[in-house]
XYZ file of C-alpha atoms in Angstrom:
621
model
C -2.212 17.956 -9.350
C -5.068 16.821 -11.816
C -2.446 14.493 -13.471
C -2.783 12.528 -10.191
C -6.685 11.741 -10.589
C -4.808 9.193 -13.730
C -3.006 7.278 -11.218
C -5.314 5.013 -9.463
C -8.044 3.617 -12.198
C -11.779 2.444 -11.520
C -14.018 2.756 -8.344
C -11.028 3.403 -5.855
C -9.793 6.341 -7.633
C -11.645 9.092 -5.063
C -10.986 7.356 -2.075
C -7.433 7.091 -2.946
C -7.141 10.860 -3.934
C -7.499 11.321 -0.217
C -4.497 9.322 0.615
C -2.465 10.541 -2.570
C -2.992 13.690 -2.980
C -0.504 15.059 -0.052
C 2.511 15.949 -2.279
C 5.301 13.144 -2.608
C 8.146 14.530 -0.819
C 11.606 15.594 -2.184
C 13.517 15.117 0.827
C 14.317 11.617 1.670
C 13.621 9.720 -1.945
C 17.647 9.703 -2.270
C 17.685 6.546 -0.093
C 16.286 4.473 -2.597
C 18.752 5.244 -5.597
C 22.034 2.859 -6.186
C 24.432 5.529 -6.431
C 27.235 3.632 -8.134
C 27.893 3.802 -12.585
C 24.702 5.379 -14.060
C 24.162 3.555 -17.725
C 21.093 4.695 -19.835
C 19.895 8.446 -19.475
C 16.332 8.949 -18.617
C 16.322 12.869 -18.908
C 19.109 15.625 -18.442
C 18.310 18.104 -16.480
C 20.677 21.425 -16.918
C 23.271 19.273 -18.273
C 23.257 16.919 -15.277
C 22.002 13.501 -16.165
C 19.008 11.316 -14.016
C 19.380 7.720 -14.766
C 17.300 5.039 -16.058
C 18.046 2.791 -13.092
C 17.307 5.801 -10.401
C 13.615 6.075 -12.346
C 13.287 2.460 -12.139
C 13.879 2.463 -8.234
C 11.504 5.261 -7.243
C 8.703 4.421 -9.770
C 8.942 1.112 -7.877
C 8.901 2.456 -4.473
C 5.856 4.324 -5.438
C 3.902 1.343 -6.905
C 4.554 -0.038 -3.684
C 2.800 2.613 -1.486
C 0.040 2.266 -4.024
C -0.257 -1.504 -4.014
C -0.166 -1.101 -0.647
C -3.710 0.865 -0.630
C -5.118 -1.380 -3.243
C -4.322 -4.603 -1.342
C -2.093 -5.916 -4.207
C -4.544 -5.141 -7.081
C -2.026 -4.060 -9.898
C -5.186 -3.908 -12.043
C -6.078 -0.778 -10.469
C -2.605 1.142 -11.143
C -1.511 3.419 -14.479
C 2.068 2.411 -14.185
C 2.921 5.060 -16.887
C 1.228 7.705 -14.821
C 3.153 6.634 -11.688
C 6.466 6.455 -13.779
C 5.794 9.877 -14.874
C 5.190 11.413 -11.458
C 8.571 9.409 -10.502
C 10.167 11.142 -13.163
C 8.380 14.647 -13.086
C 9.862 14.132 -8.652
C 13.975 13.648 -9.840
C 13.963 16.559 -12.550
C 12.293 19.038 -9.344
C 14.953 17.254 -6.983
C 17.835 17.660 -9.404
C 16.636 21.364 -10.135
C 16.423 22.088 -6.286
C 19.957 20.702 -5.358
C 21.337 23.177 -8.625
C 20.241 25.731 -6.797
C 20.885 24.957 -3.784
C 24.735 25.204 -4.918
C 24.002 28.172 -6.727
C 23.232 29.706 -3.634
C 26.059 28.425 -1.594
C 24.128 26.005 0.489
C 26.913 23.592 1.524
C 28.565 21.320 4.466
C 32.481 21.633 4.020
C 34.518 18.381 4.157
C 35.420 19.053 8.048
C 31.702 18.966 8.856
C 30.872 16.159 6.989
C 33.333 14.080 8.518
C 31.858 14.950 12.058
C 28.599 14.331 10.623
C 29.759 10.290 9.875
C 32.122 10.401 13.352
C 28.690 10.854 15.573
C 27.135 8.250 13.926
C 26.003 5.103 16.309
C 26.725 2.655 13.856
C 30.108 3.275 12.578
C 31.399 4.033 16.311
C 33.172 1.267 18.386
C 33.658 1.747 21.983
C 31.941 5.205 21.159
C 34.877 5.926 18.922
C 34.846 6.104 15.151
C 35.846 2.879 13.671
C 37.497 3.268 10.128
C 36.523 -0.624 9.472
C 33.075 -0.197 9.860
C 33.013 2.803 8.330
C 34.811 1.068 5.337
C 32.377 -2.202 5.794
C 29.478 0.012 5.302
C 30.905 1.914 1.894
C 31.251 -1.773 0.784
C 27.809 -2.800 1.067
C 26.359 0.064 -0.592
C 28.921 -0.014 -3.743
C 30.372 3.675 -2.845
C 33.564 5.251 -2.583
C 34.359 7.778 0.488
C 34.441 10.419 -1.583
C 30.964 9.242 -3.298
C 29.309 9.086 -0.189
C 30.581 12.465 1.352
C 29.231 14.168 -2.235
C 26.296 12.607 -2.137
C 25.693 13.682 2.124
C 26.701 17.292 0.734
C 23.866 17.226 -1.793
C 21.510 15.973 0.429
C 22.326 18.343 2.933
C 21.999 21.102 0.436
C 18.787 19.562 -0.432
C 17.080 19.627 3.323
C 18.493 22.962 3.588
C 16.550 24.525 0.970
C 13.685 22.734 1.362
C 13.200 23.116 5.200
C 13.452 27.037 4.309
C 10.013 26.533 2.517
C 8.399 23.992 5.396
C 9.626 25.129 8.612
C 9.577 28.926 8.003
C 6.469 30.125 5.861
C 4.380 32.750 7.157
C 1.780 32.017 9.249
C -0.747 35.129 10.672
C -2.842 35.085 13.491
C -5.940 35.916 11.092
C -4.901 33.218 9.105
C -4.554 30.254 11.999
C -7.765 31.486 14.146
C -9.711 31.656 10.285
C -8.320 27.788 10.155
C -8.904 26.494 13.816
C -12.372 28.383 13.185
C -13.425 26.151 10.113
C -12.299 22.676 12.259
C -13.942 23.760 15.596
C -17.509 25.334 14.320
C -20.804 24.041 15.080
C -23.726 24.487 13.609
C -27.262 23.052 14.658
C -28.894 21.517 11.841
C -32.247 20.295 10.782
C -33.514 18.321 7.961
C -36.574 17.633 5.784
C -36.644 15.405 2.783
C -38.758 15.376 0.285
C -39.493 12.442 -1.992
C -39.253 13.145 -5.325
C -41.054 10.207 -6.552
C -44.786 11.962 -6.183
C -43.188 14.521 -8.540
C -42.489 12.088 -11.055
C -45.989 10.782 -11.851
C -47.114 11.459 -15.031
C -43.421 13.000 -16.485
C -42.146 12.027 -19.732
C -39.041 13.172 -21.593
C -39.392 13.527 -24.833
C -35.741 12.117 -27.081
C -35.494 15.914 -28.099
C -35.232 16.617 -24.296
C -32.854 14.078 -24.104
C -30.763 14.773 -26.714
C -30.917 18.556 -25.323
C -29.441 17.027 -22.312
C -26.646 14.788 -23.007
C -24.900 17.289 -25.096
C -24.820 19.298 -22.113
C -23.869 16.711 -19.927
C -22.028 14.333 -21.694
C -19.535 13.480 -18.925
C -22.267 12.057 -16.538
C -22.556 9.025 -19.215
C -18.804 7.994 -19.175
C -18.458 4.098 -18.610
C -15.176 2.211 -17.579
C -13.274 0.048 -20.202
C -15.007 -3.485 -19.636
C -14.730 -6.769 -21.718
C -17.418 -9.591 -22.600
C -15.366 -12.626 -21.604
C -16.165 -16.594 -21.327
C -14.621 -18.267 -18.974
C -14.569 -21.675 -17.410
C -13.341 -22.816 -13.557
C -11.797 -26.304 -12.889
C -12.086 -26.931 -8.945
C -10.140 -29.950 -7.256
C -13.358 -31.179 -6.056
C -14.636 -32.265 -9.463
C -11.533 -34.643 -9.399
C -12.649 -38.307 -9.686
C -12.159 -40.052 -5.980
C -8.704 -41.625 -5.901
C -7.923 -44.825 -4.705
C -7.421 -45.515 -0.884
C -4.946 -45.033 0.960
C -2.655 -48.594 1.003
C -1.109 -49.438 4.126
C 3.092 -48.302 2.245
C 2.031 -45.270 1.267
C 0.417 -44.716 4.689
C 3.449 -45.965 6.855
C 5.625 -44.104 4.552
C 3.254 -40.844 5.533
C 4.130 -41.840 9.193
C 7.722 -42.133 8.845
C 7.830 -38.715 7.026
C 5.714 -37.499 10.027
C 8.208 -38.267 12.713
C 10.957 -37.324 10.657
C 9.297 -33.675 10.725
C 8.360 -34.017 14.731
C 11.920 -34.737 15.081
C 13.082 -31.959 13.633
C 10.793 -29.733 14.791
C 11.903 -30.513 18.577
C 13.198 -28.009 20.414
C 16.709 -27.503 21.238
C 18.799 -25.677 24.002
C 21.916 -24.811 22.805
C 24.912 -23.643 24.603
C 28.221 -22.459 23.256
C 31.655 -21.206 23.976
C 32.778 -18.493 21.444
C 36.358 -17.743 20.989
C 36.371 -14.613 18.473
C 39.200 -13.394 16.339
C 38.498 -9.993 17.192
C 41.950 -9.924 19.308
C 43.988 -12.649 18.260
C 44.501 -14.267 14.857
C 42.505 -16.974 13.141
C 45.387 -19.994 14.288
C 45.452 -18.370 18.172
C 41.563 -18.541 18.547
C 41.707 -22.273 17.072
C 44.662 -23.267 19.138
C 42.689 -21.130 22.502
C 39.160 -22.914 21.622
C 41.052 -26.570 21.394
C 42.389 -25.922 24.758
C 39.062 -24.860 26.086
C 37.376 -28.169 24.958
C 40.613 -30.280 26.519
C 39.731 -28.724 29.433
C 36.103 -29.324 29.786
C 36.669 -32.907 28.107
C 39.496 -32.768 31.363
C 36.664 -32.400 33.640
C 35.774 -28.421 33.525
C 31.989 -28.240 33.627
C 30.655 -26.390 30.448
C 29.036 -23.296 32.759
C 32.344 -22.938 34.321
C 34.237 -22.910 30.911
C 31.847 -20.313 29.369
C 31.862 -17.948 32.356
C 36.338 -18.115 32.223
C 36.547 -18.417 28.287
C 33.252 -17.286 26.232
C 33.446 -14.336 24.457
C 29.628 -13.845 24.116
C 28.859 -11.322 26.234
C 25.301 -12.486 26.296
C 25.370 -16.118 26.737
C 28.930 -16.834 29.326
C 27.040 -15.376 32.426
C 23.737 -18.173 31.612
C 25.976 -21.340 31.359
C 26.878 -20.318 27.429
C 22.878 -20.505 26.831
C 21.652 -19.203 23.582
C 18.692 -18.046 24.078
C 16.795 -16.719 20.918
C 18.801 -19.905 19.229
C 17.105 -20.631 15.659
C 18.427 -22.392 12.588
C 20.432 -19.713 10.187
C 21.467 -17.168 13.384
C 25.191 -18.313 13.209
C 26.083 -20.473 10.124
C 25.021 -23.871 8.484
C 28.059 -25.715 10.309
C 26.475 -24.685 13.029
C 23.380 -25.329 12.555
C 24.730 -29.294 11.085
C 26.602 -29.485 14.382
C 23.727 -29.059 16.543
C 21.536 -31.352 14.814
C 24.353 -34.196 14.594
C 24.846 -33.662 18.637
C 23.146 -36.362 20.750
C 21.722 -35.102 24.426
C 24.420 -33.763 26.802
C 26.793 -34.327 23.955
C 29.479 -31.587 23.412
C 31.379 -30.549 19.767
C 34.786 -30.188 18.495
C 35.449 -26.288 17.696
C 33.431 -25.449 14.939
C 34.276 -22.687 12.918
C 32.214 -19.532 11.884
C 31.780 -15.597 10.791
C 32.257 -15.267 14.392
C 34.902 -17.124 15.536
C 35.356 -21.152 17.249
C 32.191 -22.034 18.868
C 31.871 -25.778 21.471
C 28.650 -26.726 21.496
C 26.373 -28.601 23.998
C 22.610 -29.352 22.747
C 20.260 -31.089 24.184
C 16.918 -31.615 22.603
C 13.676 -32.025 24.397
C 11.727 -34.929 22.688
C 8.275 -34.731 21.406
C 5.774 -36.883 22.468
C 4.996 -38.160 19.251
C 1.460 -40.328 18.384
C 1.958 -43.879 17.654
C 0.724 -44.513 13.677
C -2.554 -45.953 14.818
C -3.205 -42.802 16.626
C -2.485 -40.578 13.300
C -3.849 -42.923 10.708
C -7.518 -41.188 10.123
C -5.359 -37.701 9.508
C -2.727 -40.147 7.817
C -5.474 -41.681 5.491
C -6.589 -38.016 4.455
C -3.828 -36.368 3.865
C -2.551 -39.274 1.894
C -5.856 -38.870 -0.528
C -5.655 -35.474 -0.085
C -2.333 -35.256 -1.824
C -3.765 -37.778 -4.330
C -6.427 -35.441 -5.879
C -3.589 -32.677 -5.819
C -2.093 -34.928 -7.731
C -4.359 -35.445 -10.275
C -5.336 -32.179 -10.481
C -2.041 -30.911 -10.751
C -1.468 -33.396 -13.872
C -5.479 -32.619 -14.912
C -4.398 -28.577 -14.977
C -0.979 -29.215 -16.861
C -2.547 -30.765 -19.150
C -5.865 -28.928 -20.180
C -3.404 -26.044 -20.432
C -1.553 -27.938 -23.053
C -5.147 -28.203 -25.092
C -6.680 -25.061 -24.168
C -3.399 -22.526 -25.491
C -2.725 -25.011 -28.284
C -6.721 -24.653 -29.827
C -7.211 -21.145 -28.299
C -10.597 -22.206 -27.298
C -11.824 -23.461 -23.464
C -13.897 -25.988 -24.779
C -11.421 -28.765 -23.371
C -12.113 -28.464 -19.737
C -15.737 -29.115 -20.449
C -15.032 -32.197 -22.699
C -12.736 -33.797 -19.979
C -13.908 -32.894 -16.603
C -17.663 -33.664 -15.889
C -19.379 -30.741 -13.959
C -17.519 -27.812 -15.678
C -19.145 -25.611 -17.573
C -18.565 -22.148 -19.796
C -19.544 -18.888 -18.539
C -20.100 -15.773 -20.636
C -19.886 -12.256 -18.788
C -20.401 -9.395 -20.466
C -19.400 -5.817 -19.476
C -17.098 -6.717 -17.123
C -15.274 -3.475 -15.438
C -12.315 -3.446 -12.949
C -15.017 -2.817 -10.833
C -17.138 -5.938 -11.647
C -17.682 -8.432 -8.598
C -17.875 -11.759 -9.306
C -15.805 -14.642 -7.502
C -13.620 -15.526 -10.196
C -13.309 -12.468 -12.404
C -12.371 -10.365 -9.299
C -9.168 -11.933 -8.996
C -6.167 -9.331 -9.448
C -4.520 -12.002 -11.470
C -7.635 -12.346 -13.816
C -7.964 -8.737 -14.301
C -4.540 -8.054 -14.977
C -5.040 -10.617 -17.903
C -8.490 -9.538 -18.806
C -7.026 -5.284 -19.371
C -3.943 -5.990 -20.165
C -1.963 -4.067 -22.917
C -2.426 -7.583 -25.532
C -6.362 -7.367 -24.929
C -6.640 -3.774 -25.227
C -4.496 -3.819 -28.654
C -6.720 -6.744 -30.020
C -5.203 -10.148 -28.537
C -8.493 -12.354 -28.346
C -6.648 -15.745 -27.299
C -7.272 -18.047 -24.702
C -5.545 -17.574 -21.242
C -2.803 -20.220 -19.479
C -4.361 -21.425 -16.728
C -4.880 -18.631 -13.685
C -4.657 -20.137 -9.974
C -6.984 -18.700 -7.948
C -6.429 -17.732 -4.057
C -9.093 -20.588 -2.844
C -7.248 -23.390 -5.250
C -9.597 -23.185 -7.923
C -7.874 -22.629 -11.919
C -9.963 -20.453 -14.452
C -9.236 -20.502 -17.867
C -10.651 -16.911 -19.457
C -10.963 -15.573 -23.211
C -12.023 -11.772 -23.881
C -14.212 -11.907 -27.003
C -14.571 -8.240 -26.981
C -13.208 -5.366 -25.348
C -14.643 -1.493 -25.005
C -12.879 0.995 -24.413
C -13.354 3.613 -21.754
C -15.623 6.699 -22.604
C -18.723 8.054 -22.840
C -21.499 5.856 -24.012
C -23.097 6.391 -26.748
C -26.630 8.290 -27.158
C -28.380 5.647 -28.361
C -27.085 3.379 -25.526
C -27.774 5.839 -22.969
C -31.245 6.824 -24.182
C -32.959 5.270 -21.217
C -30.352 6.633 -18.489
C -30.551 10.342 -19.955
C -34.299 9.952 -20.304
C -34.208 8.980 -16.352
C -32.037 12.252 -15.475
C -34.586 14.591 -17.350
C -37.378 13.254 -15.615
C -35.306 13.543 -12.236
C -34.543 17.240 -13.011
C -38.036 18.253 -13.590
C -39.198 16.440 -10.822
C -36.280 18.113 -8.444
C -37.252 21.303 -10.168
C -41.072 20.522 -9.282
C -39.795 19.740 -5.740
C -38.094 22.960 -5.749
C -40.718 25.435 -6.780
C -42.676 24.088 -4.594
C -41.047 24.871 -1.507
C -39.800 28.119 -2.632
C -42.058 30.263 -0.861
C -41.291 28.599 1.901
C -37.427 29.188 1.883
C -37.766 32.878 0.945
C -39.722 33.550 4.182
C -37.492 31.741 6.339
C -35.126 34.800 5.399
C -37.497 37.442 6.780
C -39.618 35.584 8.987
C -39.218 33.752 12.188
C -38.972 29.444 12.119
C -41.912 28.420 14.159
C -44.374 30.774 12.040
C -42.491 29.655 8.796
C -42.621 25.666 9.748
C -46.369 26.424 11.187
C -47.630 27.712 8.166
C -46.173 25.551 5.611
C -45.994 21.850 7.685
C -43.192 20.923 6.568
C -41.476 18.216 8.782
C -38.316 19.350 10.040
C -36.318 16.372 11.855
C -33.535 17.393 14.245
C -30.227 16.342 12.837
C -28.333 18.005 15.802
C -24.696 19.713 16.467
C -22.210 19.145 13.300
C -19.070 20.398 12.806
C -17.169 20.180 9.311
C -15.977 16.446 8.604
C -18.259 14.359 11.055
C -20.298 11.960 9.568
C -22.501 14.285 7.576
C -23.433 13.133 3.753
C -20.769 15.428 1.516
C -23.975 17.406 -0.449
C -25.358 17.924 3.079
C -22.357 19.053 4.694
C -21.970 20.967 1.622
C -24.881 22.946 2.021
C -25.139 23.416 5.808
C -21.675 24.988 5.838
C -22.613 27.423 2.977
C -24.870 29.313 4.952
C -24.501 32.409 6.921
C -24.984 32.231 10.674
C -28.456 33.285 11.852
C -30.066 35.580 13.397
C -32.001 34.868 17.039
C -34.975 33.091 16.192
C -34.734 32.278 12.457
C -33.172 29.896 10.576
C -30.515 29.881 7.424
C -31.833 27.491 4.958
C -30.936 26.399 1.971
C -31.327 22.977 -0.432
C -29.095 19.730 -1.181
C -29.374 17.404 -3.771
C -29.532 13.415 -2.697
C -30.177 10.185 -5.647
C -33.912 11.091 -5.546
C -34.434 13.297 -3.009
C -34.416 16.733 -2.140
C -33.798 17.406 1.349
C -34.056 21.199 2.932
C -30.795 21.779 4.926
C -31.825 24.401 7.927
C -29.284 26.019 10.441
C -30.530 27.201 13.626
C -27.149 28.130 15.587
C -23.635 28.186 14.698
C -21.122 28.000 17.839
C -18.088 29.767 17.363
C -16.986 29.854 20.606
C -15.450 26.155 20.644
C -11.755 27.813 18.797
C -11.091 29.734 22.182
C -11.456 26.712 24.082
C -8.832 24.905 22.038
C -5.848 23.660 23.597
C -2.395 25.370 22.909
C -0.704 22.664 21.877
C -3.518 21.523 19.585
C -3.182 25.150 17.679
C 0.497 24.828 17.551
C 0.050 21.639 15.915
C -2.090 23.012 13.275
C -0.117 26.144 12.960
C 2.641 23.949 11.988
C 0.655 21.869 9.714
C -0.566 24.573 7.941
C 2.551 26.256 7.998
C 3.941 22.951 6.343
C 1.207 22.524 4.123
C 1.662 26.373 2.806
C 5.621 25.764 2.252
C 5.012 22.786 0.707
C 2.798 24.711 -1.819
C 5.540 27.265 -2.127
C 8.318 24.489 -2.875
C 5.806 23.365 -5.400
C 5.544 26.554 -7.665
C 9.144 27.230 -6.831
C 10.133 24.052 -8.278
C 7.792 24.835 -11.436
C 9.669 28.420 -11.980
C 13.039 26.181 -12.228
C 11.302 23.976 -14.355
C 10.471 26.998 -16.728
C 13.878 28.164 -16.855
C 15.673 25.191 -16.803
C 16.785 23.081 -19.718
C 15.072 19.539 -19.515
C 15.339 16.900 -22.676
């Protein structure tokens, strides 16, 4: 589990934990393998091999989910780590289905067969149809007997593993102790204290603080960050091209209504004529005869209600009604385009069968080119400066790689300028160095291994191109005494403060365990501040929630109290009820649901160490 804290780097890394953390499951993943020839061996496993290409497939599917959380930021992923988890989830699947023979989980041919008989898609007419059924081993590269081995091991798999899920022990102590933690309230009050008064006057001395970074060395760790220059060419620093001349303008227009043409919609009927029961030549020979009929006088409703095969479409005139370029075939697609209004097509041949076509296109209203010519004039110039800045980025690149050094852009474009940076983290926001396409280049593999050259150029998501080069890169650790004198100095000075703080009040919180609130709150004065009715996972700060939770319940009249620690403050956490009354009123079906989440969530422990006993007995190189 701690290996998983590696996968996600920088400032996400605890709020993904949350989403990561729920154990990748081991049912399921063998949908995303290619189960044809296996080439290069990433481990053996008891003999039994796990390819390189079935690694490469899940370690994929996996950066996925996580790129997916990150919003595409492959700056903030360990790849190895994930690879490694990908790798670590076949050997426990491989291990699993070995046992799962072992013990003589199995499906016999007979069932199997029944198994791929029910399914919807390979039935026809609700009976099994040995061409689809074939169709489908074709398109994912197996043989029948492939497939039914593989459907044997994966029903092996689900066996076992449901054993753990669906059927771990669940008590009655054990689910009311649960429902008991989510449902309890406690009434909670609050008073802070400031620990700024408690810092006038305090020193530490660099004894004190060497004293307490050797203790507490891991409270100075800093992410790997680089000191980078940089430099950011924007199409507005282009020089003003020259107008827009009445060709290139008319030649905008044309392209214009060439596009509004296009874009017109068309209704589009057909006539299909499939080869489903007749032969390629019959269905040619039947769809000629259907067009000599309507070209005889047959109207085309009349010949798709008598002749069309489309079950869809011969009941609405032959109307296709979700029609789109691409949904039968490019001769299609030609034919309706080349067919004037009302006009009506030779057989035309497809995937499908002979389709006769009748389009008719309803004609935009398209503005005349005096109309258009102020959006005409700027998108003409527009394209213009994309021009040049196109040819401008091409080549500076050219320059930049060729010197290794940025000072090009600054020579050749007026109004650029080179920024330095330094300390830049993963972290770091800035609106150019934030870029996932920056960062990948600014911690990549080259920089961290010494490659101090000047970047290609790096497109930015608003248009803009940066140009960067790392002049030094530290690694991630923890800093250095002498860097972190002041920081450490600040933390002693907080502790004796918070320890001031703390003494302080700690008459107070000793007599609120024998004595009654009012006369405790009375006699000190402390300001208590109604917080009001929590329960475990509501909105609380985690220190507070922390504390208030760690208390026992009171008695009538006094109060459980105890301390959390806040960024300079110390706040006095006091419970003056805890309701645990709420779990009876909890609906049934609410406590079967958690029963069978925890039930789940204590099999899929089980599965876990079960899979780690194989893994200890198990021979794995």
């Amino acid at each position: 589990m701690e290996s998983f804290r590696t996968v996600i780097k920088g400032w996400l890394g605890k709020v993904l934990l949350v989403l990561f953390l729920t154990p990748l499951a081991l049912v399921g993943i063998e949908g995303y393998f290619n189960r044809g020839n296996k080439a290069d061996v990433a481990k053996t496993v008891n003999g039994q091999d796990i390819s390189k290409k079935d690694l490469e497939t899940l370690t994929q599917r996996y950066k996925e989910q996580y790129l997916a959380a990150v919003k595409g930021d492959e700056s903030l992923l360990n790849l190895p780590v994930i690879q490694a988890k990908a790798l670590d989830i076949l050997v426990s699947r491989n291990l699993l289905i070995q046992q799962a023979e072992k013990l003589g989980i199995s499906l016999s041919d007979a069932q199997i067969e029944q198994m791929l008989a029910q399914q919807p898609s390979l039935q026809e007419n609700g009976q099994f149809s040995q061409k689809l059924y074939e169709n489908y081993l074709r398109s994912i590269g197996m043989t029948s007997e492939g497939l039914i081995a593989s459907l044997r091991q994966d029903h092996a798999l689900k066996m076992l593993t449901s054993t753990f899920a669906d059927y771990s022990l669940v008590s009655k102590v054990d689910l009311m102790q649960i429902a008991n933690l989510q449902t309890e309230q406690r009434t909670l009050h609050l008073a802070s204290i400031k620990l700024d008064p408690y810092k006038t006057g305090l020193t530490a001395s660099n004894q004190e603080a060497t004293d307490y970074y050797n203790k507490h060395q891991n409270e100075f760790k800093q992410p790997a960050s680089v000191d980078v220059d940089y430099v950011v060419l924007s199409p507005s620093l282009m020089a003003k091209p020259a107008p827009a001349t009445d060709a290139e303008l008319k030649q905008a227009y044309a392209k214009f209504v060439e596009t509004q043409q296009k874009d017109a919609k068309r209704i589009v009927k057909h006539i299909l004529i499939t080869t489903d029961a007749r032969d390629d030549a019959a269905a040619q020979k039947l769809a000629k005869d259907v067009y000599a009929k309507i070209q005889g006088g047959l109207s085309f409703a009349q010949a798709a209600a008598q002749f069309s095969e489309d079950p869809t479409s011969k009941t609405k005139g032959g109307l296709v009604e979700a029609y789109a370029p691409g949904v039968f075939s490019d001769a299609f697609d030609k034919t309706v385009l080349s067919l004037k209004n009302g006009q009506i097509s030779q057989p035309v041949k497809t995937q499908y069968g002979y389709h006769i076509i009748e389009a008719e296109t309803q004609a935009n209203q398209i503005p005349s080119f005096e109309a258009e010519k102020p959006r005409l004039i700027a998108e003409v110039e527009k394209n213009k400066v994309a021009s040049v800045y196109s040819d401008t980025v091409n080549s500076l690149n050219e320059t930049i790689v060729g010197n290794d050094s940025l000072d090009a852009v600054v020579q050749q474009v007026k109004g650029t300028k080179i920024e330095s940076l330094n300390g830049v983290t993963l972290a770091t926001q800035n609106p150019y160095l934030s870029d996932p396409n920056v960062k990948i280049k600014l911690f990549n593999d080259d920089v961290k291994n010494g490659d101090r050259n000047a970047s290609s150029n790096i497109q930015l998501a608003n248009g803009d191109t940066v140009w960067v080069k790392v002049r030094d890169y530290h690694a991630a650790g923890v800093k250095p005494l002498a860097q972190a004198m002041n920081e450490v100095k600040a933390k002693v000075i907080d502790e004796k403060a918070r320890k001031a703080a703390q003494a302080k009040i700690a008459t107070m919180l000793t007599e609120f365990k024998t004595q009654p609130a009012e006369q405790v709150i009375a006699k000190n004065k402390v300001a208590f501040e109604s917080a009001g009715v929590f329960t475990r996972s509501q909105g609380l700060k985690r220190a507070i929630e922390r504390a208030a939770f760690s208390v026992p319940a009171p008695k009538p009249g006094m109060w459980s109290v105890t301390t959390a620690n806040l960024p300079n403050e110390l706040v006095v956490v006091a419970v003056s009820n805890v309701n645990s009354a709420a779990v009876n009123a909890m609906p049934a079906d609410q406590l079967q649901q958690l029963k069978q989440l925890y039930r789940q969530s204590r099999g899929q422990q089980i599965l876990e160490d079960y899979s780690e006993y194989l893994k200890s007995h198990a021979k794995i190189k």
